[in-house]
Amino acid sequence: MAGAAPSKSRLRADARRNSEQIRAAAIGAFQGQGLTVPLEEVAKAAGVSKATIFNRFGGRIGLIEAVIEEVVASELFAVIDHTRTIDDVGERIAYYLTAIRDLQYRQPAFNDVLLQTYPHSQQLMEICRVGSEANEELIAAARASGALRPEFTAADLHALVVDNALALKHGKRPPRDDYDRRTIYLLDGIRGRSSPSGER
Amino acid sequence: MAGAAPSKSRLRADARRNSEQIRAAAIGAFQGQGLTVPLEEVAKAAGVSKATIFNRFGGRIGLIEAVIEEVVASELFAVIDHTRTIDDVGERIAYYLTAIRDLQYRQPAFNDVLLQTYPHSQQLMEICRVGSEANEELIAAARASGALRPEFTAADLHALVVDNALALKHGKRPPRDDYDRRTIYLLDGIRGRSSPSGER
DNA sequence: TCGTAACTTGACTCATCGGGTCAGCTTACC
DNA sequence: GGTAAGCTGACCCGATGAGTCAAGTTACGA
């Protein structure tokens, strides 16, 4: 712990308190409205002025990077990790796509990461990269097992998710049960004919 | 023909010529870039100033209404009409969805109509209404014949098309063959199990 | 070949939006 | 209580594109 945040101890007490309030407000705002929420709104929720966000975090990207772990990265990585533990490839795909779409529905910020709204943030780009790798890994496994139709590519999967991100970002969110039903249509459309439900 | 455009004869020759040039430029611009193309650009393509568009058409909506028939309505109605001539319901659905998606891909303006970008235009709203009715008619037929999965609703079809409009409008267009492949995934995802190919 | 009304247009205003900055005041801390 | 750290309101900025208008130009009838 020592040395991890030496700069913090150099902060005055009020500054440290404000930083914490801003972080908390940012987490709430990003989760509710995505990463593009006006900084003014975050500031208001934190009870400080917009300029203080610039003082403490240097701007939107600094603020995002200070909280992105809690807002989306941890959840995304949990999904990816859990996906890897599923043996049956058909199930693995169903779980992955469902979980990603769930994340997209619940966390507008996730879509902003996915759509690379802030390409200047290394950290955000890194999250994207990890996601893409998970995609490709999954498609490779699917191809080997025939769980997906053979012509289905990683680019197809990517497009599926990105298009959904755009629809959620720019359109109006459907009721949850409609959304979930449509997830099933998607899964059925990309599944291979061979293993309709696999073993077990 | 007489009496159809009495106001036209009251226009001075240069005004009539400009109107025609603006119409032509608008058709090109709307087809290429959608209904949201800056009027300045239309004016430039027509070789007139932006103010002339306001003089002749009153603004964007007037201009849109003066050319929407040629830009999207005729094609859309042709698709709807042709859809009605197809006997086999499975085929009818496949044709309709494929044709609509083709229209969406080729004509950005079609997506603008669909997304109701200009709700103040009666004419545009009317086109939407006709489209919605075609959707519902199709879903009713599908439900009766079992060509679609029974839980698939008209709202699902609508969402499918609208989401695609948003993806095309805000994302980058995929290569045509990828797009068409994904159309097939969609169709396979919503088809009923009973009639995989129907009679013949 | 005028007179004039119709027409066109460059240059303008307006409005929206949110990022980013800074002088000057306030406050924590030694 | 001195002082540097910190905060903030008020500002500027840049981008965008719709819509307007005074002043100049042109078609056209007489």
XYZ file of C-alpha atoms (C1' of nucleotides) in Angstrom:
460
model
C 0.000 0.000 0.000
C 2.852 2.320 0.748
C 4.073 3.912 -2.440
C 0.955 2.978 -4.336
C -0.540 6.403 -3.988
C 2.126 8.758 -2.755
C 0.464 11.675 -4.472
C -2.641 11.225 -2.367
C -0.909 12.046 0.866
C 0.233 15.291 -0.695
C -3.346 16.313 -1.294
C -5.035 18.621 1.077
C -7.912 17.098 3.002
C -10.619 18.967 1.093
C -9.069 17.958 -2.206
C -9.013 14.318 -1.212
C -12.610 14.493 -0.106
C -13.644 16.123 -3.368
C -11.792 13.515 -5.379
C -13.726 10.822 -3.603
C -17.044 12.567 -4.127
C -16.273 13.083 -7.780
C -15.306 9.441 -8.217
C -18.519 8.326 -6.576
C -20.617 10.707 -8.660
C -18.816 9.620 -11.821
C -19.480 5.975 -11.142
C -23.142 6.694 -10.697
C -23.406 8.948 -13.704
C -21.413 6.686 -16.012
C -23.466 3.684 -15.016
C -26.689 5.534 -15.516
C -25.962 7.512 -18.643
C -22.792 6.214 -20.158
C -19.357 7.729 -20.478
C -20.617 10.672 -22.503
C -22.560 12.250 -19.662
C -21.732 15.987 -19.419
C -19.019 16.621 -16.856
C -21.123 19.453 -15.542
C -23.635 16.880 -14.412
C -21.041 14.778 -12.658
C -19.775 17.885 -10.936
C -23.226 18.824 -9.799
C -23.865 15.356 -8.418
C -20.548 15.549 -6.578
C -21.362 18.958 -5.170
C -18.355 20.634 -6.767
C -17.767 22.787 -9.798
C -16.797 21.447 -13.186
C -13.387 23.065 -12.861
C -12.609 20.890 -9.869
C -12.926 17.804 -12.031
C -10.286 19.256 -14.291
C -8.116 20.093 -11.296
C -8.337 16.598 -9.851
C -8.551 14.371 -12.936
C -7.346 16.451 -15.837
C -10.525 16.002 -17.836
C -12.984 13.366 -18.925
C -10.476 10.742 -19.912
C -8.629 10.981 -16.623
C -11.910 10.651 -14.794
C -12.985 7.684 -16.860
C -9.737 5.904 -16.269
C -10.072 6.498 -12.541
C -13.344 4.609 -12.351
C -13.652 2.411 -15.422
C -12.556 -0.641 -13.488
C -15.529 -0.392 -11.185
C -17.921 0.690 -13.889
C -17.365 -1.934 -16.537
C -13.998 -3.651 -16.609
C -14.551 -5.873 -13.599
C -17.899 -7.077 -14.847
C -16.643 -7.706 -18.337
C -13.651 -9.656 -17.142
C -15.862 -11.701 -14.849
C -18.005 -12.646 -17.821
C -14.986 -13.587 -19.880
C -13.504 -15.653 -17.071
C -16.710 -17.461 -16.393
C -17.148 -18.176 -20.081
C -13.864 -20.046 -20.087
C -15.067 -22.399 -17.375
C -17.945 -23.724 -19.450
C -17.126 -27.014 -21.104
C -19.871 -27.398 -23.649
C -19.161 -25.018 -26.491
C -22.812 -24.490 -27.345
C -23.543 -23.501 -23.792
C -20.462 -21.363 -23.689
C -21.612 -19.344 -26.651
C -25.111 -18.969 -25.312
C -23.800 -17.811 -21.971
C -21.310 -15.383 -23.491
C -23.697 -13.708 -25.870
C -26.434 -13.493 -23.281
C -24.101 -12.077 -20.661
C -22.596 -9.528 -23.022
C -26.007 -8.399 -24.144
C -27.067 -8.162 -20.537
C -24.077 -5.948 -19.839
C -24.941 -3.806 -22.829
C -28.465 -3.386 -21.614
C -27.581 -2.571 -18.037
C -24.426 -0.515 -18.567
C -24.504 2.179 -21.233
C -20.859 2.785 -20.373
C -20.011 -0.643 -21.682
C -21.327 0.330 -25.082
C -19.231 3.467 -25.065
C -16.146 1.378 -24.442
C -17.142 -1.010 -27.178
C -17.805 1.746 -29.667
C -14.449 3.288 -28.868
C -15.958 6.635 -28.112
C -12.687 7.747 -26.537
C -9.937 6.220 -28.630
C -7.342 8.374 -26.883
C -7.659 6.348 -23.723
C -5.168 3.504 -23.789
C -6.989 1.865 -20.950
C -10.297 1.802 -22.784
C -8.655 0.497 -25.907
C -7.024 -2.219 -23.888
C -10.392 -3.348 -22.570
C -11.622 -3.523 -26.135
C -8.634 -5.557 -27.170
C -9.209 -8.080 -24.421
C -12.831 -8.332 -25.464
C -11.918 -8.920 -29.080
C -9.550 -11.660 -28.074
C -12.269 -13.337 -26.080
C -14.473 -13.174 -29.155
C -11.900 -14.785 -31.334
C -11.140 -17.461 -28.819
C -14.794 -18.320 -28.666
C -15.216 -18.419 -32.406
C -12.195 -20.671 -32.763
C -13.676 -23.115 -30.273
C -17.048 -22.934 -31.962
C -15.546 -23.590 -35.331
C -13.736 -26.643 -34.048
C -16.861 -28.073 -32.470
C -19.466 -27.116 -35.027
C -21.556 -25.363 -32.441
C -21.949 -22.385 -34.767
C -22.711 -22.364 -38.451
C -19.377 -22.730 -40.205
C -19.582 -19.474 -42.136
C -20.037 -17.431 -38.961
C -16.946 -15.325 -38.341
C -15.496 -13.393 -35.437
C -16.329 -10.283 -37.447
C -19.957 -11.397 -37.489
C -19.955 -11.716 -33.731
C -18.302 -8.361 -33.380
C -20.824 -6.748 -35.690
C -23.662 -8.322 -33.761
C -22.483 -6.757 -30.542
C -21.531 -3.400 -32.020
C -24.835 -3.049 -33.847
C -26.624 -3.729 -30.616
C -24.511 -1.119 -28.895
C -25.529 1.425 -31.521
C -29.164 0.500 -31.249
C -29.101 0.876 -27.477
C -27.130 4.089 -27.612
C -29.187 5.864 -30.219
C -32.569 4.196 -30.004
C -34.911 3.622 -27.145
C -34.418 0.652 -24.884
C -36.962 -2.067 -25.317
C -38.577 -3.684 -22.284
C -36.290 -6.245 -20.804
C -38.333 -9.266 -21.766
C -38.522 -8.204 -25.409
C -34.796 -7.694 -25.397
C -34.150 -11.126 -23.974
C -36.485 -12.782 -26.432
C -34.547 -11.185 -29.270
C -31.328 -12.497 -27.806
C -32.751 -15.968 -28.316
C -33.611 -15.265 -31.940
C -30.032 -14.198 -32.477
C -28.636 -17.307 -30.865
C -30.881 -19.525 -32.914
C -29.843 -17.739 -36.065
C -26.152 -18.324 -35.622
C -26.169 -21.811 -34.138
C -24.921 -24.706 -36.213
C -27.388 -27.383 -37.257
C -25.364 -30.307 -35.895
C -25.493 -29.761 -32.127
C -28.921 -28.376 -31.412
C -28.442 -28.816 -27.695
C -25.255 -30.802 -27.398
C -24.783 -33.721 -25.048
C -26.041 -34.151 -21.502
C -51.995 17.579 -66.149
C -53.639 20.939 -66.442
C -54.230 22.431 -63.034
C -51.734 20.145 -61.376
C -49.105 22.839 -61.016
C -50.689 26.204 -61.599
C -48.190 27.950 -59.385
C -45.350 26.850 -61.607
C -46.433 29.021 -64.518
C -46.273 32.011 -62.221
C -42.583 31.390 -61.609
C -40.015 33.311 -63.525
C -37.894 31.218 -65.862
C -34.769 31.371 -63.714
C -36.730 30.388 -60.631
C -38.204 27.379 -62.390
C -34.796 26.321 -63.619
C -33.341 26.664 -60.128
C -36.164 24.650 -58.640
C -35.411 21.848 -61.021
C -31.695 21.958 -60.306
C -32.335 21.935 -56.603
C -34.694 18.993 -56.882
C -32.144 17.046 -58.871
C -29.355 17.887 -56.449
C -31.561 16.980 -53.504
C -32.396 13.596 -54.959
C -28.727 12.863 -55.427
C -27.711 14.139 -52.026
C -30.537 12.425 -50.151
C -29.822 9.138 -51.859
C -26.143 9.384 -51.138
C -26.141 10.782 -47.633
C -29.636 10.578 -46.273
C -32.174 13.241 -45.467
C -29.918 14.919 -42.928
C -27.391 16.150 -45.471
C -26.642 19.861 -44.875
C -28.759 22.059 -47.103
C -25.647 24.023 -47.912
C -24.340 20.952 -49.671
C -27.489 20.478 -51.688
C -27.318 24.123 -52.685
C -23.733 23.812 -53.760
C -24.504 20.756 -55.871
C -27.376 22.647 -57.467
C -25.210 25.672 -58.174
C -27.348 28.028 -56.112
C -27.118 29.526 -52.654
C -28.702 28.028 -49.592
C -31.134 30.921 -49.405
C -32.603 29.928 -52.745
C -33.646 26.596 -51.286
C -35.568 28.475 -48.642
C -37.098 30.720 -51.290
C -38.239 27.817 -53.436
C -39.073 25.106 -50.918
C -39.437 26.816 -47.593
C -36.812 24.708 -45.879
C -35.676 21.136 -45.471
C -39.068 19.603 -44.954
C -40.519 21.253 -48.023
C -37.579 20.031 -50.040
C -37.867 16.517 -48.699
C -41.543 16.359 -49.504
C -40.848 17.548 -53.034
C -38.604 14.586 -53.765
C -39.330 11.847 -51.249
C -41.458 9.964 -53.734
C -38.529 9.496 -56.071
C -36.024 8.935 -53.308
C -37.692 6.245 -51.261
C -41.452 6.017 -51.403
C -41.698 4.461 -54.843
C -39.167 1.782 -54.032
C -40.714 0.984 -50.704
C -44.184 0.687 -52.144
C -42.865 -1.527 -54.917
C -41.403 -3.863 -52.325
C -44.632 -3.941 -50.366
C -46.675 -4.594 -53.488
C -44.422 -7.327 -54.680
C -44.457 -8.938 -51.256
C -48.223 -9.308 -51.499
C -47.927 -11.292 -54.704
C -45.893 -14.070 -53.089
C -48.026 -17.038 -52.143
C -45.773 -19.028 -49.876
C -45.601 -17.220 -46.550
C -42.090 -18.379 -45.784
C -40.877 -17.014 -49.070
C -42.848 -13.864 -48.571
C -41.128 -13.172 -45.301
C -37.713 -13.934 -46.689
C -38.320 -11.649 -49.637
C -39.696 -8.830 -47.529
C -36.952 -8.797 -44.941
C -34.237 -9.130 -47.553
C -35.699 -6.376 -49.696
C -36.181 -4.010 -46.784
C -32.651 -4.602 -45.605
C -31.428 -4.032 -49.126
C -33.257 -0.733 -49.196
C -31.758 0.212 -45.855
C -28.303 -0.556 -47.107
C -28.626 1.285 -50.387
C -30.729 4.253 -49.306
C -29.723 6.064 -46.148
C -32.771 8.247 -46.674
C -34.969 5.238 -46.089
C -33.511 4.866 -42.628
C -34.189 8.513 -41.890
C -37.818 8.000 -42.786
C -37.972 4.889 -40.658
C -36.374 6.562 -37.696
C -38.799 9.436 -37.981
C -36.044 11.988 -38.086
C -38.539 14.624 -39.227
C -41.758 13.923 -37.397
C -43.187 17.250 -38.522
C -43.566 15.979 -42.049
C -46.985 14.427 -42.472
C -45.864 12.833 -45.670
C -42.932 11.064 -44.050
C -45.092 9.890 -41.203
C -47.587 8.550 -43.678
C -44.886 6.482 -45.356
C -43.985 5.063 -41.963
C -47.562 4.217 -41.252
C -47.935 2.324 -44.495
C -44.763 0.431 -43.713
C -45.988 -0.505 -40.273
C -49.199 -1.805 -41.714
C -47.295 -3.950 -44.153
C -45.343 -5.343 -41.224
C -48.437 -6.227 -39.319
C -50.098 -7.777 -42.305
C -47.053 -9.951 -42.813
C -46.867 -11.020 -39.198
C -50.544 -11.911 -39.194
C -50.049 -14.158 -42.219
C -46.963 -15.694 -40.690
C -48.728 -16.400 -37.458
C -51.540 -18.132 -39.274
C -49.178 -20.313 -41.269
C -46.524 -21.044 -38.680
C -43.800 -19.730 -40.943
C -42.380 -17.744 -38.033
C -41.856 -18.823 -34.473
C -45.116 -18.197 -32.689
C -43.723 -15.787 -30.114
C -42.354 -13.467 -32.808
C -44.329 -10.219 -32.818
C -44.771 -7.303 -35.168
C -42.855 -5.271 -32.587
C -39.977 -7.708 -32.949
C -39.929 -7.191 -36.686
C -40.109 -3.475 -36.240
C -37.251 -3.513 -33.756
C -35.197 -5.647 -36.094
C -35.516 -3.093 -38.850
C -35.121 -0.042 -36.649
C -32.033 -1.416 -34.946
C -30.519 -2.051 -38.326
C -31.333 1.494 -39.352
C -29.520 2.800 -36.294
C -26.534 0.588 -36.916
C -26.287 1.752 -40.522
C -26.814 5.371 -39.603
C -24.337 5.577 -36.775
C -21.883 2.802 -37.498
C -19.810 1.975 -40.508
C -21.359 0.017 -43.335
C -20.141 -3.528 -43.595
C -19.160 -4.977 -46.962
C -22.212 -6.036 -48.851
C -21.566 -9.757 -48.654
C -21.137 -9.662 -44.883
C -24.358 -7.722 -44.625
C -26.247 -10.230 -46.719
C -24.867 -13.152 -44.760
C -26.138 -11.558 -41.579
C -29.548 -11.152 -43.141
C -29.645 -14.910 -43.450
C -28.746 -15.392 -39.799
C -31.637 -13.152 -38.892
C -34.068 -15.027 -41.061
C -32.971 -18.343 -39.634
C -33.357 -16.986 -36.139
C -36.957 -15.961 -36.529
C -38.276 -18.775 -38.702
C -40.639 -21.298 -37.231
C -39.485 -24.888 -36.879
C -42.459 -26.430 -38.638
C -42.069 -25.239 -42.218
C -38.337 -25.148 -42.879
C -38.974 -24.601 -46.539
C -42.684 -25.092 -46.824
C -44.351 -26.714 -49.773
C -43.565 -25.755 -53.213
C -35.393 49.839 -73.944
C -36.955 50.911 -69.823
C -39.420 50.064 -65.180
C -40.253 47.037 -61.879
C -41.372 43.069 -59.414
C -39.414 38.693 -58.930
C -35.429 36.513 -57.760
C -30.797 35.511 -55.880
C -27.215 35.847 -52.644
C -23.313 36.795 -49.331
C -23.049 37.707 -44.998
C -25.252 37.641 -41.144
C -27.682 36.134 -36.652
C -29.132 32.581 -33.865
C -29.030 28.551 -31.010
C -27.042 24.504 -29.000
C -23.679 22.027 -26.938
C -20.107 20.822 -23.911
C -14.956 21.054 -23.309
C -11.602 23.625 -21.299
C -9.354 27.899 -18.782
C -8.227 31.468 -15.441
C -8.296 35.397 -12.162
C -9.444 35.927 -7.850
C -11.385 34.296 -3.678
C -11.381 30.675 0.157
C -9.443 27.294 3.115
C -6.348 23.835 5.163
C -2.331 23.394 7.392
C 2.142 24.474 9.545
C -1.636 34.292 10.716
C 1.056 33.484 6.594
C 0.886 31.031 2.514
C 0.401 27.735 -0.896
C -3.082 24.609 -2.266
C -7.486 24.401 -3.801
C -12.055 25.930 -5.489
C -15.197 28.263 -8.502
C -18.064 31.472 -11.449
C -17.710 33.384 -15.442
C -15.691 33.138 -19.288
C -13.987 31.691 -24.138
C -13.756 28.388 -27.506
C -15.032 25.617 -31.608
C -18.142 23.128 -34.176
C -22.468 22.798 -36.408
C -26.127 24.056 -39.361
C -30.747 26.356 -39.676
C -32.815 30.336 -40.968
C -32.980 35.651 -42.342
C -32.384 39.938 -44.761
C -30.670 44.120 -47.162
C -28.859 44.916 -51.306
C -27.826 43.774 -55.802
C -29.281 41.346 -60.232
C -32.335 39.707 -63.799
C -36.480 38.373 -66.445
C -40.066 40.133 -68.752
C -44.045 42.932 -70.053
C -45.229 47.137 -72.084
